[in-house]
Amino acid sequence: MQVVFGGTFDPVHSGHLAMLHAVVETFPNALVRVMPNGDPPHRRVNASAQQRVEMLRLALPEHPRVLLDTREVGADGPRYTVETLATMRAEYGPDEPLIFCLGRDAAAGLLSWGHPERVLEFAHLCIMHRAGHLELPRAVSALWAHQYVPEQQLCASPCGQVCELKTPDVPVSSTQVRALVAAGQFPLPVPTAIADYIRDHRLYLDTE
Ligand code: ATP
């Protein structure tokens, strides 16, 4: 069973790590891939892809089922998550359960993705709670109205279903971390190694 936790991680913070922990616990037989995106088509990033990857290397726990997957980083990386999931499906074969995890805010933005309706052809979706985002917009939940199942059922099929995971409320975002750095306000809600990296590489100082 394969689980993918994708994002920009600009920078990785304690909210990401709490979600990762929840996902690892929820799917005890899964390999969990943390997958930073390259230069996303629909948003601007502040640290380079290489710096975001280096921060993830510093922050991710040493855990036998947690991997850093950098396939989307680099000039020839895929532009859309759907393309990545299609590649993974080809790689893991037709029967392997594949779960893509994302926060409720990211799920709400799914309609702006390239070919959002095709995600379930390749993977299940696991939507994690996010502090401050109480509900999915109707247009998004309507897309999957008939596919909702409890999370433990995702391992019974390769793709095509959706669950909502009751993850803890951790009211932290990368935007907030960047704003704190720009305003010179410390401590940051990130591991110490990431705070040191941000300082040493002078990241986010001119974030608007
Ligand atoms: P930004 O503030 O720059 O938009 P972010 O904090 O949302 O960044 P991302 O790297 O974009 O971080 O998020 C990667 C994934 O992790 C997304 O699916 C997002 O919803 C989820 N996520 C990030 N922070 C949290 C959090 N505190 N609680 C739950 N999910 C989160």
PDB file of C-alpha atoms and ligand atoms in Angstrom:
ATOM      1  CA  MET A   1       0.000   0.000   0.000  1.00  0.00           C
ATOM      2  CA  GLN A   2       1.368   3.401  -1.004  1.00  0.00           C
ATOM      3  CA  VAL A   3       0.497   6.734   0.551  1.00  0.00           C
ATOM      4  CA  VAL A   4       1.582  10.070  -0.913  1.00  0.00           C
ATOM      5  CA  PHE A   5       1.681  13.296   1.061  1.00  0.00           C
ATOM      6  CA  GLY A   6       2.404  16.050  -1.439  1.00  0.00           C
ATOM      7  CA  GLY A   7       2.897  19.758  -0.964  1.00  0.00           C
ATOM      8  CA  THR A   8       5.104  22.760  -1.485  1.00  0.00           C
ATOM      9  CA  PHE A   9       6.699  22.591   1.976  1.00  0.00           C
ATOM     10  CA  ASP A  10       7.910  26.199   1.747  1.00  0.00           C
ATOM     11  CA  PRO A  11       8.970  25.574   4.488  1.00  0.00           C
ATOM     12  CA  VAL A  12       8.002  22.272   6.143  1.00  0.00           C
ATOM     13  CA  HIS A  13       6.420  23.030   9.552  1.00  0.00           C
ATOM     14  CA  SER A  14       4.934  21.377  12.616  1.00  0.00           C
ATOM     15  CA  GLY A  15       1.493  21.088  10.951  1.00  0.00           C
ATOM     16  CA  HIS A  16       2.970  18.966   8.152  1.00  0.00           C
ATOM     17  CA  LEU A  17       4.787  16.782  10.665  1.00  0.00           C
ATOM     18  CA  ALA A  18       1.630  16.270  12.740  1.00  0.00           C
ATOM     19  CA  MET A  19      -0.288  15.255   9.583  1.00  0.00           C
ATOM     20  CA  LEU A  20       2.498  12.904   8.565  1.00  0.00           C
ATOM     21  CA  HIS A  21       2.387  11.275  11.985  1.00  0.00           C
ATOM     22  CA  ALA A  22      -1.403  10.858  11.752  1.00  0.00           C
ATOM     23  CA  VAL A  23      -1.145   9.288   8.301  1.00  0.00           C
ATOM     24  CA  VAL A  24       1.620   6.882   9.322  1.00  0.00           C
ATOM     25  CA  GLU A  25      -0.499   5.757  12.292  1.00  0.00           C
ATOM     26  CA  THR A  26      -3.729   5.490  10.293  1.00  0.00           C
ATOM     27  CA  PHE A  27      -2.250   3.314   7.544  1.00  0.00           C
ATOM     28  CA  PRO A  28       0.054   0.920   9.413  1.00  0.00           C
ATOM     29  CA  ASN A  29       0.911  -1.181   6.351  1.00  0.00           C
ATOM     30  CA  ALA A  30       1.685   1.685   4.021  1.00  0.00           C
ATOM     31  CA  LEU A  31       4.857   3.209   2.721  1.00  0.00           C
ATOM     32  CA  VAL A  32       4.360   6.968   3.129  1.00  0.00           C
ATOM     33  CA  ARG A  33       6.001   9.160   0.475  1.00  0.00           C
ATOM     34  CA  VAL A  34       6.466  12.822   1.284  1.00  0.00           C
ATOM     35  CA  MET A  35       6.570  14.457  -2.124  1.00  0.00           C
ATOM     36  CA  PRO A  36       7.546  18.112  -2.576  1.00  0.00           C
ATOM     37  CA  ASN A  37       6.331  19.623  -5.809  1.00  0.00           C
ATOM     38  CA  GLY A  38       8.579  21.306  -8.352  1.00  0.00           C
ATOM     39  CA  ASP A  39       7.682  24.809  -9.410  1.00  0.00           C
ATOM     40  CA  PRO A  40       3.893  24.617  -9.109  1.00  0.00           C
ATOM     41  CA  PRO A  41       1.943  26.005 -12.074  1.00  0.00           C
ATOM     42  CA  HIS A  42      -0.578  27.809  -9.863  1.00  0.00           C
ATOM     43  CA  ARG A  43       1.485  29.363  -7.100  1.00  0.00           C
ATOM     44  CA  ARG A  44       4.687  31.190  -6.425  1.00  0.00           C
ATOM     45  CA  VAL A  45       7.309  29.641  -4.145  1.00  0.00           C
ATOM     46  CA  ASN A  46       9.891  31.429  -2.057  1.00  0.00           C
ATOM     47  CA  ALA A  47      12.639  28.909  -1.335  1.00  0.00           C
ATOM     48  CA  SER A  48      14.071  26.962  -4.271  1.00  0.00           C
ATOM     49  CA  ALA A  49      12.967  23.394  -4.839  1.00  0.00           C
ATOM     50  CA  GLN A  50      16.407  22.238  -3.745  1.00  0.00           C
ATOM     51  CA  GLN A  51      16.134  24.204  -0.484  1.00  0.00           C
ATOM     52  CA  ARG A  52      12.648  22.851   0.186  1.00  0.00           C
ATOM     53  CA  VAL A  53      13.983  19.327  -0.330  1.00  0.00           C
ATOM     54  CA  GLU A  54      16.948  19.976   1.978  1.00  0.00           C
ATOM     55  CA  MET A  55      14.602  21.226   4.694  1.00  0.00           C
ATOM     56  CA  LEU A  56      12.459  18.109   4.331  1.00  0.00           C
ATOM     57  CA  ARG A  57      15.565  15.928   4.666  1.00  0.00           C
ATOM     58  CA  LEU A  58      16.304  17.681   7.956  1.00  0.00           C
ATOM     59  CA  ALA A  59      12.753  17.540   9.266  1.00  0.00           C
ATOM     60  CA  LEU A  60      11.449  14.101   8.349  1.00  0.00           C
ATOM     61  CA  PRO A  61      11.570  11.485  11.087  1.00  0.00           C
ATOM     62  CA  GLU A  62      13.826   8.469  10.737  1.00  0.00           C
ATOM     63  CA  HIS A  63      11.078   5.968  10.124  1.00  0.00           C
ATOM     64  CA  PRO A  64      11.204   2.762   8.096  1.00  0.00           C
ATOM     65  CA  ARG A  65       7.908   3.581   6.333  1.00  0.00           C
ATOM     66  CA  VAL A  66       8.548   7.267   5.575  1.00  0.00           C
ATOM     67  CA  LEU A  67      10.330   8.208   2.327  1.00  0.00           C
ATOM     68  CA  LEU A  68      11.225  11.493   0.692  1.00  0.00           C
ATOM     69  CA  ASP A  69      10.122  11.264  -2.945  1.00  0.00           C
ATOM     70  CA  THR A  70      11.654  13.972  -5.149  1.00  0.00           C
ATOM     71  CA  ARG A  71      10.268  12.860  -8.504  1.00  0.00           C
ATOM     72  CA  GLU A  72       8.358  16.133  -9.058  1.00  0.00           C
ATOM     73  CA  VAL A  73      11.410  18.290  -8.450  1.00  0.00           C
ATOM     74  CA  GLY A  74      13.617  19.244 -11.388  1.00  0.00           C
ATOM     75  CA  ALA A  75      13.190  20.717 -14.824  1.00  0.00           C
ATOM     76  CA  ASP A  76      11.657  17.612 -16.370  1.00  0.00           C
ATOM     77  CA  GLY A  77       9.411  16.765 -13.391  1.00  0.00           C
ATOM     78  CA  PRO A  78       5.671  16.410 -14.074  1.00  0.00           C
ATOM     79  CA  ARG A  79       3.607  19.601 -13.889  1.00  0.00           C
ATOM     80  CA  TYR A  80       0.447  18.167 -12.428  1.00  0.00           C
ATOM     81  CA  THR A  81      -0.246  15.821  -9.528  1.00  0.00           C
ATOM     82  CA  VAL A  82      -2.551  13.795 -11.766  1.00  0.00           C
ATOM     83  CA  GLU A  83       0.389  13.037 -14.063  1.00  0.00           C
ATOM     84  CA  THR A  84       2.455  11.898 -11.089  1.00  0.00           C
ATOM     85  CA  LEU A  85      -0.326   9.650  -9.836  1.00  0.00           C
ATOM     86  CA  ALA A  86      -0.651   8.135 -13.323  1.00  0.00           C
ATOM     87  CA  THR A  87       3.080   7.371 -13.319  1.00  0.00           C
ATOM     88  CA  MET A  88       2.835   5.815  -9.868  1.00  0.00           C
ATOM     89  CA  ARG A  89      -0.118   3.674 -10.937  1.00  0.00           C
ATOM     90  CA  ALA A  90       1.950   2.360 -13.852  1.00  0.00           C
ATOM     91  CA  GLU A  91       4.873   1.732 -11.520  1.00  0.00           C
ATOM     92  CA  TYR A  92       2.969  -0.076  -8.738  1.00  0.00           C
ATOM     93  CA  GLY A  93       0.610  -2.020 -10.999  1.00  0.00           C
ATOM     94  CA  PRO A  94      -3.199  -2.069 -11.172  1.00  0.00           C
ATOM     95  CA  ASP A  95      -3.899  -3.667  -7.781  1.00  0.00           C
ATOM     96  CA  GLU A  96      -1.800  -1.717  -5.276  1.00  0.00           C
ATOM     97  CA  PRO A  97      -3.822   0.663  -3.082  1.00  0.00           C
ATOM     98  CA  LEU A  98      -2.516   4.191  -3.701  1.00  0.00           C
ATOM     99  CA  ILE A  99      -3.692   7.033  -1.465  1.00  0.00           C
ATOM    100  CA  PHE A 100      -3.095  10.725  -2.049  1.00  0.00           C
ATOM    101  CA  CYS A 101      -3.379  12.772   1.168  1.00  0.00           C
ATOM    102  CA  LEU A 102      -4.137  16.456   1.284  1.00  0.00           C
ATOM    103  CA  GLY A 103      -5.507  19.013   3.710  1.00  0.00           C
ATOM    104  CA  ARG A 104      -9.031  20.321   3.407  1.00  0.00           C
ATOM    105  CA  ASP A 105      -7.781  23.649   2.054  1.00  0.00           C
ATOM    106  CA  ALA A 106      -5.851  21.889  -0.706  1.00  0.00           C
ATOM    107  CA  ALA A 107      -8.851  19.691  -1.475  1.00  0.00           C
ATOM    108  CA  ALA A 108     -10.943  22.845  -1.741  1.00  0.00           C
ATOM    109  CA  GLY A 109      -8.506  24.113  -4.366  1.00  0.00           C
ATOM    110  CA  LEU A 110      -8.644  20.880  -6.297  1.00  0.00           C
ATOM    111  CA  LEU A 111     -10.909  22.300  -8.962  1.00  0.00           C
ATOM    112  CA  SER A 112      -8.034  24.489 -10.128  1.00  0.00           C
ATOM    113  CA  TRP A 113      -5.805  21.468 -10.663  1.00  0.00           C
ATOM    114  CA  GLY A 114      -5.188  20.062 -14.113  1.00  0.00           C
ATOM    115  CA  HIS A 115      -7.794  17.297 -14.636  1.00  0.00           C
ATOM    116  CA  PRO A 116      -9.028  16.998 -11.009  1.00  0.00           C
ATOM    117  CA  GLU A 117     -11.735  14.503 -11.979  1.00  0.00           C
ATOM    118  CA  ARG A 118      -9.067  12.041 -13.112  1.00  0.00           C
ATOM    119  CA  VAL A 119      -7.350  11.785  -9.711  1.00  0.00           C
ATOM    120  CA  LEU A 120      -9.622   8.942  -8.599  1.00  0.00           C
ATOM    121  CA  GLU A 121      -8.785   6.914 -11.723  1.00  0.00           C
ATOM    122  CA  PHE A 122      -5.338   6.421 -10.246  1.00  0.00           C
ATOM    123  CA  ALA A 123      -5.623   6.911  -6.484  1.00  0.00           C
ATOM    124  CA  HIS A 124      -7.849   7.247  -3.445  1.00  0.00           C
ATOM    125  CA  LEU A 125      -8.057  10.660  -1.781  1.00  0.00           C
ATOM    126  CA  CYS A 126      -7.590  11.095   1.948  1.00  0.00           C
ATOM    127  CA  ILE A 127      -8.648  14.557   3.126  1.00  0.00           C
ATOM    128  CA  MET A 128      -7.140  15.710   6.409  1.00  0.00           C
ATOM    129  CA  HIS A 129      -8.787  18.287   8.654  1.00  0.00           C
ATOM    130  CA  ARG A 130      -7.142  21.658   8.692  1.00  0.00           C
ATOM    131  CA  ALA A 131      -7.596  24.251  11.402  1.00  0.00           C
ATOM    132  CA  GLY A 132      -9.764  27.107  10.117  1.00  0.00           C
ATOM    133  CA  HIS A 133     -11.208  25.166   7.166  1.00  0.00           C
ATOM    134  CA  LEU A 134     -14.485  23.815   8.434  1.00  0.00           C
ATOM    135  CA  GLU A 135     -16.061  22.400   5.299  1.00  0.00           C
ATOM    136  CA  LEU A 136     -15.258  21.486   1.745  1.00  0.00           C
ATOM    137  CA  PRO A 137     -16.963  23.700  -0.834  1.00  0.00           C
ATOM    138  CA  ARG A 138     -20.060  22.068  -2.274  1.00  0.00           C
ATOM    139  CA  ALA A 139     -18.644  21.893  -5.808  1.00  0.00           C
ATOM    140  CA  VAL A 140     -15.767  19.812  -4.525  1.00  0.00           C
ATOM    141  CA  SER A 141     -17.681  17.451  -2.243  1.00  0.00           C
ATOM    142  CA  ALA A 142     -20.262  16.981  -5.022  1.00  0.00           C
ATOM    143  CA  LEU A 143     -17.503  15.651  -7.281  1.00  0.00           C
ATOM    144  CA  TRP A 144     -17.140  12.665  -4.952  1.00  0.00           C
ATOM    145  CA  ALA A 145     -20.577  12.442  -3.344  1.00  0.00           C
ATOM    146  CA  HIS A 146     -20.791   8.688  -3.923  1.00  0.00           C
ATOM    147  CA  GLN A 147     -17.207   7.725  -3.165  1.00  0.00           C
ATOM    148  CA  TYR A 148     -16.950   8.466   0.588  1.00  0.00           C
ATOM    149  CA  VAL A 149     -15.848   5.522   2.757  1.00  0.00           C
ATOM    150  CA  PRO A 150     -14.252   5.131   6.215  1.00  0.00           C
ATOM    151  CA  GLU A 151     -10.443   5.351   5.980  1.00  0.00           C
ATOM    152  CA  GLN A 152      -9.894   1.691   6.859  1.00  0.00           C
ATOM    153  CA  GLN A 153     -11.696   0.680   3.666  1.00  0.00           C
ATOM    154  CA  LEU A 154      -9.177   2.316   1.382  1.00  0.00           C
ATOM    155  CA  CYS A 155      -6.857  -0.679   1.586  1.00  0.00           C
ATOM    156  CA  ALA A 156      -9.562  -2.903   0.047  1.00  0.00           C
ATOM    157  CA  SER A 157      -9.280  -1.440  -3.453  1.00  0.00           C
ATOM    158  CA  PRO A 158      -6.577   0.268  -5.526  1.00  0.00           C
ATOM    159  CA  CYS A 159      -8.245   3.662  -6.164  1.00  0.00           C
ATOM    160  CA  GLY A 160     -11.516   5.524  -6.672  1.00  0.00           C
ATOM    161  CA  GLN A 161     -12.637   6.345  -3.115  1.00  0.00           C
ATOM    162  CA  VAL A 162     -12.439   9.273  -0.716  1.00  0.00           C
ATOM    163  CA  CYS A 163     -12.138   9.489   3.066  1.00  0.00           C
ATOM    164  CA  GLU A 164     -11.924  12.314   5.551  1.00  0.00           C
ATOM    165  CA  LEU A 165      -9.403  11.806   8.327  1.00  0.00           C
ATOM    166  CA  LYS A 166      -9.947  13.396  11.752  1.00  0.00           C
ATOM    167  CA  THR A 167      -6.465  14.813  12.141  1.00  0.00           C
ATOM    168  CA  PRO A 168      -5.611  17.168  15.023  1.00  0.00           C
ATOM    169  CA  ASP A 169      -6.041  20.928  14.618  1.00  0.00           C
ATOM    170  CA  VAL A 170      -2.580  22.392  14.191  1.00  0.00           C
ATOM    171  CA  PRO A 171      -3.087  26.042  13.256  1.00  0.00           C
ATOM    172  CA  VAL A 172       0.224  26.534  11.434  1.00  0.00           C
ATOM    173  CA  SER A 173       0.924  27.311   7.778  1.00  0.00           C
ATOM    174  CA  SER A 174       4.007  27.985   5.678  1.00  0.00           C
ATOM    175  CA  THR A 175       2.574  31.423   4.926  1.00  0.00           C
ATOM    176  CA  GLN A 176       2.533  32.144   8.640  1.00  0.00           C
ATOM    177  CA  VAL A 177       6.135  30.911   9.058  1.00  0.00           C
ATOM    178  CA  ARG A 178       7.325  33.113   6.182  1.00  0.00           C
ATOM    179  CA  ALA A 179       5.488  36.128   7.633  1.00  0.00           C
ATOM    180  CA  LEU A 180       7.010  35.531  11.087  1.00  0.00           C
ATOM    181  CA  VAL A 181      10.507  35.401   9.582  1.00  0.00           C
ATOM    182  CA  ALA A 182       9.917  38.581   7.568  1.00  0.00           C
ATOM    183  CA  ALA A 183       8.672  40.348  10.705  1.00  0.00           C
ATOM    184  CA  GLY A 184      11.614  39.052  12.759  1.00  0.00           C
ATOM    185  CA  GLN A 185       9.287  37.257  15.173  1.00  0.00           C
ATOM    186  CA  PHE A 186      10.553  34.112  16.856  1.00  0.00           C
ATOM    187  CA  PRO A 187      10.290  31.270  17.789  1.00  0.00           C
ATOM    188  CA  LEU A 188       8.954  29.690  14.596  1.00  0.00           C
ATOM    189  CA  PRO A 189       6.549  26.714  14.618  1.00  0.00           C
ATOM    190  CA  VAL A 190       9.129  24.520  12.879  1.00  0.00           C
ATOM    191  CA  PRO A 191      11.755  22.053  14.144  1.00  0.00           C
ATOM    192  CA  THR A 192      14.954  23.711  15.410  1.00  0.00           C
ATOM    193  CA  ALA A 193      16.952  22.378  12.440  1.00  0.00           C
ATOM    194  CA  ILE A 194      14.553  24.130  10.056  1.00  0.00           C
ATOM    195  CA  ALA A 195      14.688  27.416  11.979  1.00  0.00           C
ATOM    196  CA  ASP A 196      18.507  27.197  11.782  1.00  0.00           C
ATOM    197  CA  TYR A 197      18.365  26.422   8.048  1.00  0.00           C
ATOM    198  CA  ILE A 198      16.042  29.383   7.389  1.00  0.00           C
ATOM    199  CA  ARG A 199      18.374  31.696   9.302  1.00  0.00           C
ATOM    200  CA  ASP A 200      21.600  30.345   7.725  1.00  0.00           C
ATOM    201  CA  HIS A 201      20.204  30.615   4.179  1.00  0.00           C
ATOM    202  CA  ARG A 202      18.509  33.962   4.843  1.00  0.00           C
ATOM    203  CA  LEU A 203      15.189  32.641   3.563  1.00  0.00           C
ATOM    204  CA  TYR A 204      11.870  34.524   3.607  1.00  0.00           C
ATOM    205  CA  LEU A 205      13.354  37.817   4.795  1.00  0.00           C
ATOM    206  CA  ASP A 206      11.585  39.822   2.113  1.00  0.00           C
ATOM    207  CA  THR A 207       8.282  37.932   2.098  1.00  0.00           C
ATOM    208  CA  GLU A 208       5.504  40.448   1.522  1.00  0.00           C
TER     209      GLU A 208
HETATM  210  P1  ATP B   1       1.113  27.842   2.358  1.00  0.00           P
HETATM  211  O1  ATP B   1       0.770  28.560   3.628  1.00  0.00           O
HETATM  212  O2  ATP B   1       2.352  28.372   1.685  1.00  0.00           O
HETATM  213  O3  ATP B   1      -0.071  27.733   1.418  1.00  0.00           O
HETATM  214  P2  ATP B   1       0.836  25.242   3.635  1.00  0.00           P
HETATM  215  O4  ATP B   1       1.116  25.494   5.072  1.00  0.00           O
HETATM  216  O5  ATP B   1      -0.598  25.077   3.228  1.00  0.00           O
HETATM  217  O6  ATP B   1       1.533  26.348   2.732  1.00  0.00           O
HETATM  218  P3  ATP B   1       1.676  23.145   1.845  1.00  0.00           P
HETATM  219  O7  ATP B   1       3.061  22.672   1.630  1.00  0.00           O
HETATM  220  O8  ATP B   1       1.016  23.901   0.770  1.00  0.00           O
HETATM  221  O9  ATP B   1       1.687  23.985   3.220  1.00  0.00           O
HETATM  222  O10 ATP B   1       0.780  21.922   2.299  1.00  0.00           O
HETATM  223  C1  ATP B   1       1.007  20.598   1.910  1.00  0.00           C
HETATM  224  C2  ATP B   1      -0.191  19.789   2.359  1.00  0.00           C
HETATM  225  O11 ATP B   1      -0.251  19.767   3.778  1.00  0.00           O
HETATM  226  C3  ATP B   1      -1.520  20.362   1.869  1.00  0.00           C
HETATM  227  O12 ATP B   1      -2.358  19.279   1.515  1.00  0.00           O
HETATM  228  C4  ATP B   1      -2.045  21.090   3.098  1.00  0.00           C
HETATM  229  O13 ATP B   1      -3.456  21.138   3.109  1.00  0.00           O
HETATM  230  C5  ATP B   1      -1.516  20.228   4.221  1.00  0.00           C
HETATM  231  N1  ATP B   1      -1.265  20.996   5.438  1.00  0.00           N
HETATM  232  C6  ATP B   1      -0.343  21.952   5.620  1.00  0.00           C
HETATM  233  N2  ATP B   1      -0.390  22.442   6.867  1.00  0.00           N
HETATM  234  C7  ATP B   1      -1.381  21.790   7.501  1.00  0.00           C
HETATM  235  C8  ATP B   1      -1.939  21.867   8.829  1.00  0.00           C
HETATM  236  N3  ATP B   1      -1.485  22.731   9.731  1.00  0.00           N
HETATM  237  N4  ATP B   1      -2.969  21.030   9.121  1.00  0.00           N
HETATM  238  C9  ATP B   1      -3.454  20.154   8.176  1.00  0.00           C
HETATM  239  N5  ATP B   1      -2.967  20.037   6.919  1.00  0.00           N
HETATM  240  C10 ATP B   1      -1.956  20.844   6.583  1.00  0.00           C
END
